[in-house]
Short mmCIF file of C-alpha atoms and ligand atoms in Angstrom, two decimals:
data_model
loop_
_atom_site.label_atom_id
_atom_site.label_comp_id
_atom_site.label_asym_id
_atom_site.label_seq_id
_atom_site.Cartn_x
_atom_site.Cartn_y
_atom_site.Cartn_z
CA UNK A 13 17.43 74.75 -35.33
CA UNK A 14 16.60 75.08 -31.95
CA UNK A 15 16.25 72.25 -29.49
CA UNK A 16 12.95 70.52 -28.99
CA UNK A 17 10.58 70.64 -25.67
CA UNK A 18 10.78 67.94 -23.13
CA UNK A 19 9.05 67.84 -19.97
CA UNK A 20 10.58 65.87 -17.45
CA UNK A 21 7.29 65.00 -14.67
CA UNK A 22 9.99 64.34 -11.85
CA UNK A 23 13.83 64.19 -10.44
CA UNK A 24 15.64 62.03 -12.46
CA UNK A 25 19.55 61.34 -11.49
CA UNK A 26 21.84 63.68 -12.07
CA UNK A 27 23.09 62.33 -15.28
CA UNK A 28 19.78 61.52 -16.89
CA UNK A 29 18.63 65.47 -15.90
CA UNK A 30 22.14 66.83 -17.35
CA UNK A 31 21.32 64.53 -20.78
CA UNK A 32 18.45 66.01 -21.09
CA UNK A 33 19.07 69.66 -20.21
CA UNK A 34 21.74 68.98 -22.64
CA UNK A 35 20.30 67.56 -25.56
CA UNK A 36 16.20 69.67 -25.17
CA UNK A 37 15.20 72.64 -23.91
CA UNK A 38 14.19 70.93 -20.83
CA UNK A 39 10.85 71.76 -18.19
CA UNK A 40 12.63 70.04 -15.07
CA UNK A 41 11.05 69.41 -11.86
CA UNK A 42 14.07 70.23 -9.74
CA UNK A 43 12.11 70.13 -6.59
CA UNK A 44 10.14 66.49 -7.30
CA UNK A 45 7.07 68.12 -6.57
CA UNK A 46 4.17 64.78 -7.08
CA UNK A 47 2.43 65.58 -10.04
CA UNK A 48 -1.43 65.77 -10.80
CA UNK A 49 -3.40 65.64 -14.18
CA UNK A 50 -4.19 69.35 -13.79
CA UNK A 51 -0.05 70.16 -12.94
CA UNK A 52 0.99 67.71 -15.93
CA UNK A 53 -1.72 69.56 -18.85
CA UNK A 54 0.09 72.89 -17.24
CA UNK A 55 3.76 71.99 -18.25
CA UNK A 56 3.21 70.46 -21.29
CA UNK A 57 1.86 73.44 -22.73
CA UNK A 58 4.42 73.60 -26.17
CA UNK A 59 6.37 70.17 -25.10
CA UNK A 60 7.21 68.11 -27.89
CA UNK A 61 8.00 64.86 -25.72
CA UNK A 62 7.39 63.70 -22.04
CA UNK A 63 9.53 62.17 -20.13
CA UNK A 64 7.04 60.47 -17.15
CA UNK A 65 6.72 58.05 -13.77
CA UNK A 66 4.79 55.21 -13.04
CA UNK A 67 3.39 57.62 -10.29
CA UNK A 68 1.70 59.95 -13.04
CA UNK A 69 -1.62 59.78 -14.53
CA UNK A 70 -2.13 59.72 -17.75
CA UNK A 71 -5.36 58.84 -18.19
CA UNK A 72 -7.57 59.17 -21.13
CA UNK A 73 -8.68 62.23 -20.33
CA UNK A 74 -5.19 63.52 -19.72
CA UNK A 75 -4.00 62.34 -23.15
CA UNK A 76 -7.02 63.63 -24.65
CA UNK A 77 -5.98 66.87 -23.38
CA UNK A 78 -2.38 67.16 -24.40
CA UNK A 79 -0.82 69.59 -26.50
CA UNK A 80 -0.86 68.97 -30.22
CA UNK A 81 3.26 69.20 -30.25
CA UNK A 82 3.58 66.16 -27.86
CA UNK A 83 4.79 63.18 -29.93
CA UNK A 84 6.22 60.95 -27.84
CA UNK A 85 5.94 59.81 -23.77
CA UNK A 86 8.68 57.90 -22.65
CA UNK A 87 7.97 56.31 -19.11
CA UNK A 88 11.14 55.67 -16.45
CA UNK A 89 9.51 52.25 -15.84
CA UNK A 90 8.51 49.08 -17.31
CA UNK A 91 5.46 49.61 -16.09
CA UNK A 92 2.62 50.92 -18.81
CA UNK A 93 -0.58 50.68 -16.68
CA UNK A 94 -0.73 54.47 -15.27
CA UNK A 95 -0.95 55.20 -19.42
CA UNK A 96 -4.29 55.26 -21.58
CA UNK A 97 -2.34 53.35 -24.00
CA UNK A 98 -5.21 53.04 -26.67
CA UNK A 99 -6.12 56.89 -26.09
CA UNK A 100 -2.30 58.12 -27.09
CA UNK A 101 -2.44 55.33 -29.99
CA UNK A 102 -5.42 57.48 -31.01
CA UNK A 103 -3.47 60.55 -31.17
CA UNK A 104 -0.54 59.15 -33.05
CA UNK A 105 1.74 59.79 -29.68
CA UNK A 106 4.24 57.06 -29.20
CA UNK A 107 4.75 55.32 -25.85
CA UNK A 108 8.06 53.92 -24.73
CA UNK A 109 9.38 52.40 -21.67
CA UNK A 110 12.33 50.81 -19.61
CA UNK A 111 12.15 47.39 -20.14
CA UNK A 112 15.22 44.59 -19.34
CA UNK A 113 17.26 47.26 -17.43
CA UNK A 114 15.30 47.01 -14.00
CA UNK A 115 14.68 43.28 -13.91
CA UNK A 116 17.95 42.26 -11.65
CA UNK A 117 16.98 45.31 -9.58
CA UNK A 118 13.54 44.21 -9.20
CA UNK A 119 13.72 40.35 -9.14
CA UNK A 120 16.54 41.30 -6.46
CA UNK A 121 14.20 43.45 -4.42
CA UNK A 122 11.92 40.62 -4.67
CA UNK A 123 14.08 37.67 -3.30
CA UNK A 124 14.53 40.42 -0.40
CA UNK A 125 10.90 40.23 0.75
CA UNK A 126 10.64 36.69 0.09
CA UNK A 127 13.40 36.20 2.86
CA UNK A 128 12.73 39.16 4.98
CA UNK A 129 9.15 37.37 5.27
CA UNK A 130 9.93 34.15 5.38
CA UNK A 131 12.87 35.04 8.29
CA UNK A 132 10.99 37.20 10.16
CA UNK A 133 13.91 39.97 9.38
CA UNK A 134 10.98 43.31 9.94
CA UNK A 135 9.92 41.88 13.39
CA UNK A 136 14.00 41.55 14.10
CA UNK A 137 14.52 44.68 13.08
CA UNK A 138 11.52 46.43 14.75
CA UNK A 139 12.22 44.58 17.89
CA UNK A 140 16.04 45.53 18.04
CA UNK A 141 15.25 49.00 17.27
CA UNK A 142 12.75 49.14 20.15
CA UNK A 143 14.93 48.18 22.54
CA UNK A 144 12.88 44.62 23.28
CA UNK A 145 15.63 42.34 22.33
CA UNK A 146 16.78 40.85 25.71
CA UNK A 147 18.96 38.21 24.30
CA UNK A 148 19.20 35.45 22.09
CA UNK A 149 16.75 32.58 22.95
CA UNK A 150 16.61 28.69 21.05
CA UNK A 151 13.02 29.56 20.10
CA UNK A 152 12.95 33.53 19.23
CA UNK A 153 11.54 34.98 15.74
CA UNK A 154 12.01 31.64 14.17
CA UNK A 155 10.92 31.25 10.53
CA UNK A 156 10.80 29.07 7.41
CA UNK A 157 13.74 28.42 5.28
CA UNK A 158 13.32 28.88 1.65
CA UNK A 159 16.18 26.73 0.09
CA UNK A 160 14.67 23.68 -1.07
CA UNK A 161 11.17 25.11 -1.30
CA UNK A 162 8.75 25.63 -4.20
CA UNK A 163 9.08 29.12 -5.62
CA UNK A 164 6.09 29.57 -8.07
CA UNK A 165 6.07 32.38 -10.18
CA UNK A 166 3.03 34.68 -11.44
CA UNK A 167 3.91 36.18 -14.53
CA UNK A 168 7.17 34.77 -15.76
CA UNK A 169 8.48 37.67 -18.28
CA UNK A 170 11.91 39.18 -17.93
CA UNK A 171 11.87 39.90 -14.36
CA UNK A 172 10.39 36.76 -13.26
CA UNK A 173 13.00 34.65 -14.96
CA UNK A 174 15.70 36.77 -13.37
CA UNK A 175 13.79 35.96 -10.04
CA UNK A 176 14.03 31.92 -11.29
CA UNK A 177 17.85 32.21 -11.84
CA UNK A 178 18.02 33.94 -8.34
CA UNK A 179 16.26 31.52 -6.60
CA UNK A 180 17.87 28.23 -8.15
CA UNK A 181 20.86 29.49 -6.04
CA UNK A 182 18.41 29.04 -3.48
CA UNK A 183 17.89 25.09 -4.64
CA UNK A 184 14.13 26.47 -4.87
CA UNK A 185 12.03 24.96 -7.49
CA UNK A 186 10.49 26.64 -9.61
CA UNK A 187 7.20 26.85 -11.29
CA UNK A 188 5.32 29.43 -13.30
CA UNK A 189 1.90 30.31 -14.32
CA UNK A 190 2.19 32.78 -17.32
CA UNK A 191 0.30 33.80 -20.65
CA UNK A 192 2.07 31.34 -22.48
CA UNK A 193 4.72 28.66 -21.99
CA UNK A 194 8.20 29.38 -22.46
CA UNK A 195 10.75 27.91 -24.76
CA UNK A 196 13.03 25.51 -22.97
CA UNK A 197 15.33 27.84 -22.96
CA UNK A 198 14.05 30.19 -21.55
CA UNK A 199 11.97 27.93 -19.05
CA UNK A 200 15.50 26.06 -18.05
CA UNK A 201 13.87 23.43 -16.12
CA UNK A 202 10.32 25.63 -14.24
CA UNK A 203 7.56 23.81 -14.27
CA UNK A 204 4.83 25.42 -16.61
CA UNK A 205 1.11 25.62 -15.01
CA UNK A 206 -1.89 25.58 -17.38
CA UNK A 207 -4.35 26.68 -14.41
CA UNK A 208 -4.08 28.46 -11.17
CA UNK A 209 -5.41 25.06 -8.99
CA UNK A 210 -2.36 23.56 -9.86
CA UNK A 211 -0.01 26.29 -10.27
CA UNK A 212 -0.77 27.58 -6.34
CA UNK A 213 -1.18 24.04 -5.17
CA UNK A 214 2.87 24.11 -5.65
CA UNK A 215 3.42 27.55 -4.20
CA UNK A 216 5.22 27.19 -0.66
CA UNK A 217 6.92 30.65 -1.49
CA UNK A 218 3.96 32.73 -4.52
CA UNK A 219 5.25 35.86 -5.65
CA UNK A 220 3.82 38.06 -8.14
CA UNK A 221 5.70 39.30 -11.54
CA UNK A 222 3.17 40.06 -13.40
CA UNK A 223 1.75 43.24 -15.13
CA UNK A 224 -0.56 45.61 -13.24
CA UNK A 225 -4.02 46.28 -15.70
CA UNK A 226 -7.48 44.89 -15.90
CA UNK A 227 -6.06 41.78 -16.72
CA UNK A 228 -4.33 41.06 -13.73
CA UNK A 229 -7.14 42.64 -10.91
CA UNK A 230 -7.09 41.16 -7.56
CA UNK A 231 -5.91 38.10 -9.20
CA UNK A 232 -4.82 37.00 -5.74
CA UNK A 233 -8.21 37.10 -4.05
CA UNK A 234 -9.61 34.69 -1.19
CA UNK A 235 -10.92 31.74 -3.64
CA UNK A 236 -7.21 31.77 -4.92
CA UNK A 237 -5.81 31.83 -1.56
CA UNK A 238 -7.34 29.09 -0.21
CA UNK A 239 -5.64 26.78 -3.18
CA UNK A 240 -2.37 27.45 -1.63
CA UNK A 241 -0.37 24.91 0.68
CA UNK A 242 -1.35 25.95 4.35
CA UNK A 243 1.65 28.66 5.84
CA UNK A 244 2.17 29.99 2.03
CA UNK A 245 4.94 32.88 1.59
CA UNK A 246 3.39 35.54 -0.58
CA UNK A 247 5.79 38.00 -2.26
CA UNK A 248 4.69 41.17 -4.60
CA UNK A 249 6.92 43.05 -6.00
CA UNK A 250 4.79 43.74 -9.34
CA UNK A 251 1.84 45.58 -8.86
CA UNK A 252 -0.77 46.36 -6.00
CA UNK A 253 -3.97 46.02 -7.96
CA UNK A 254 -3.11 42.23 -8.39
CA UNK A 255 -3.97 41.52 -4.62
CA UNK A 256 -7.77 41.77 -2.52
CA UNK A 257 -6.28 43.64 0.26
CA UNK A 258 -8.91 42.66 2.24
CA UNK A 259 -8.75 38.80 1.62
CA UNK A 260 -4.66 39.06 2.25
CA UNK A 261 -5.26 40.76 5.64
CA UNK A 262 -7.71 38.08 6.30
CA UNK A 263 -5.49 35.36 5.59
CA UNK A 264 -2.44 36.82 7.34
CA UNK A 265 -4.65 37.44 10.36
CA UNK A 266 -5.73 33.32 9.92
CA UNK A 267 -2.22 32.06 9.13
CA UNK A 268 -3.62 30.56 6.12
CA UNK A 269 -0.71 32.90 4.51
CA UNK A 270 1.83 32.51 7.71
CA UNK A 271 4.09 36.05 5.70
CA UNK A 272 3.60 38.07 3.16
CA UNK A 273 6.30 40.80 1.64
CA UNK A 274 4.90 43.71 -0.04
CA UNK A 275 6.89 46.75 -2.33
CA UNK A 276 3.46 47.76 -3.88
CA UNK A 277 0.16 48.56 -3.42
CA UNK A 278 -3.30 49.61 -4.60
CA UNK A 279 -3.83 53.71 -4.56
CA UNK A 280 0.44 53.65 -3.46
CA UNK A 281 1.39 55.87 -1.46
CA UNK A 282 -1.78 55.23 0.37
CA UNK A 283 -1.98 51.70 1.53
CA UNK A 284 -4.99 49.16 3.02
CA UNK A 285 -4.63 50.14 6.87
CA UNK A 286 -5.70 46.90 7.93
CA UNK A 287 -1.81 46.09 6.99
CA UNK A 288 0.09 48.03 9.28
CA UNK A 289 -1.22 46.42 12.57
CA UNK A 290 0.15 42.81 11.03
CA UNK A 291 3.66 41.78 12.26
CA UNK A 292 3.82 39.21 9.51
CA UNK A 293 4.07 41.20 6.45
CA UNK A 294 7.00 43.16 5.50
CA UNK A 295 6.29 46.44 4.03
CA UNK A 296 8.25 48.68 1.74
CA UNK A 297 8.10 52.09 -0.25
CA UNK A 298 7.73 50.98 -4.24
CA UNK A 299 11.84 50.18 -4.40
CA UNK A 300 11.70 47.38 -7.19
CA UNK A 301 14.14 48.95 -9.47
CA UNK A 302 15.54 51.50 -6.51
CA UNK A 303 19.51 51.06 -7.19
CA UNK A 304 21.53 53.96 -8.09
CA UNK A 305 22.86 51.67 -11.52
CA UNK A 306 19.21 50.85 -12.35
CA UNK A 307 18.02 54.30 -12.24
CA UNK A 308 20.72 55.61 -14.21
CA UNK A 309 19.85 53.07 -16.94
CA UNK A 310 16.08 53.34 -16.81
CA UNK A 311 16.74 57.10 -17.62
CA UNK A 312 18.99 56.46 -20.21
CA UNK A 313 16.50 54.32 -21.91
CA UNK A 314 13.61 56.45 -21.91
CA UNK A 315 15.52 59.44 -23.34
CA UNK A 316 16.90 56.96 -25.65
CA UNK A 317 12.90 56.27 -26.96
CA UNK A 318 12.61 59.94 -27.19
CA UNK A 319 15.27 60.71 -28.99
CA UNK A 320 14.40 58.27 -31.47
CA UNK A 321 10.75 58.89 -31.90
CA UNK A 322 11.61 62.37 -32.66
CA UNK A 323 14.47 62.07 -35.17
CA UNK A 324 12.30 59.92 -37.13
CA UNK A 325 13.86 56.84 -35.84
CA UNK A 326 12.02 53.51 -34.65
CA UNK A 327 12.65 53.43 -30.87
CA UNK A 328 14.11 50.06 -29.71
CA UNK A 329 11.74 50.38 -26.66
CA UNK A 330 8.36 51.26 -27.99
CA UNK A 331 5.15 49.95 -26.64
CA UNK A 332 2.99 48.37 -28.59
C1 LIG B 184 9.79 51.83 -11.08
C2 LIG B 184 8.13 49.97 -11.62
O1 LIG B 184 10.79 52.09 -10.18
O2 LIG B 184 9.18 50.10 -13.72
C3 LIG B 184 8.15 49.91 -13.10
O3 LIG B 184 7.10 49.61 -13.69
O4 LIG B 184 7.21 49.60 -11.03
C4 LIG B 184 9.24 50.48 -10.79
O5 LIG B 184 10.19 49.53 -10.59
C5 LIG B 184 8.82 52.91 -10.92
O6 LIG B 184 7.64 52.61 -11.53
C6 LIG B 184 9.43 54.21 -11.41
O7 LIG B 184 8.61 54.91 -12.30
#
């Protein structure tokens, strides 16, 4: 029997591309070339399964438009929001994802721009490389310490309750606005908000953990802003649709948020210009779940949801 059809949209790791070539007769994109709807319809033609990125659109009309032989997309992220999932319900294609192997990576990532913000470390670092630094002064670049502050959490799934174990190494306290409350378990001492007046009353240090999707739009926007303690830390490593852009610039440019550290952000790679000119906000390239380990796993995972879905199998990642 010969080997089913998988496209793979971009460069995976090494081992994740040799699994595949191994195990499908695999449509690699050896050169990571970004994809577009058009360039996605083209090499699918006669896949049976997808293997995709966060950074490819499959939109309703895209999944409308897919081969009859695709059965199965699995996605190298957590991340479902760049999927019509109700359009490939509709077609009987199964969605799967990477969740639980990217949260340490991720909640790691974010604790990294919650204390390159809060310490100043990308005006350090852009200062050093410049050739400004002159010496060390009593009163140069200082910050805000985060130990001992109030960390509260938007969104407290599996990454954001990594980020709570992280951060209790930090003495922070924590509290969390989510869907639901957690079981005490699970909650291990965070302080559970039932609105957002209270929740970002507590917030010192806010980062977001939350889901990207209608749900979640510009959730940070300038009414919730101005509930924050004055000098607020603002962290998001989640999603950039869950931030105004323009009410975050205006509050960095204020001081009403004194730093902000951002890994994502609305239309990514493009970003709100308004940012760039702002020496207190950190800015990185989308590297949540960006370790060499994580990667590896995340592949691992999706091709384990394929492989599943089309032996017949119930996938132990599958979207619903
Ligand atoms: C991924 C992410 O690295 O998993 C997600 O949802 O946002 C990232 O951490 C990225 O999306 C890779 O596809």
């Amino acid at each position: 029997m010969s080997k089913p059809v998988l496209l793979v949209t971009r460069k995976l790791p090494p081992a994740v591309q040799a699994r595949a070539a191994r195990d499908y007769r695999a449509i690699l994109n050896t050169d990571d070339v970004p994809t577009t709807p058009a360039s996605i319809l083209a090499a699918a033609e006669g896949a049976d399964a997808i293997v995709c990125c966060s950074a490819d659109r499959l939109d309703a009309t895209v999944i409308a438009a897919l081969p009859a032989s695709v059965r199965v997309i699995g996605t190298f992220s957590v991340g479902t929001d760049h999927i019509d999932l109700p359009a490939a319900a509709a077609r009987g294609i199964a969605v799967c994802n990477t969740p639980d192997v990217l949260s340490e990576a991720t909640a790691e990532l974010t604790m990294l721009l919650i204390l390159a913000a809060a310490r100043r470390a990308g005006e350090g670092e852009r200062m050093v490389r410049a050739g400004g630094w002159t010496g060390w002064s009593p009163t140069q670049l200082l910050g805000t310490q985060v130990s001992g502050k109030r960390l509260g959490i938007f969104g407290m799934g599996r990454i954001g309750q990594c980020l709570a174990r992280m951060a209790r190494g930090f003495r922070m306290q924590v509290h969390y606005r989510n869907r639901g409350r957690l079981s005490p378990d699970l909650e291990d001492g965070a302080f559970y908000h039932e609105d957002d007046a209270s929740f970002l009353a507590v917030c010192d240090v806010l980062s977001l953990n939350a889901p990207g999707g209608a749900g979640t739009a510009s959730w940070l926007n300038a009414e919730r802003i101005e509930m924050l303690p004055q000098g607020a830390i603002v962290a998001n490593a989640a999603r950039g649709t869950l931030v105004d852009d323009a009410a975050l610039i205006a509050a960095l440019k204020s001081g009403r948020i004194a730093y902000a550290g951002l890994d994502v952000f609305r239309g990514e790679p493009a970003l709100d210009p308004g940012y760039l000119g702002l020496e207190n906000v950190v800015l990185l390239p989308h590297l949540g779940s960006a370790t060499t380990e994580t990667r590896d796993a995340m592949g691992h995972l999706a091709l384990d949801g394929v492989d599943a879905v089309l032996a017949g199998r119930a996938p132990p990642n599958l979207v619903r």
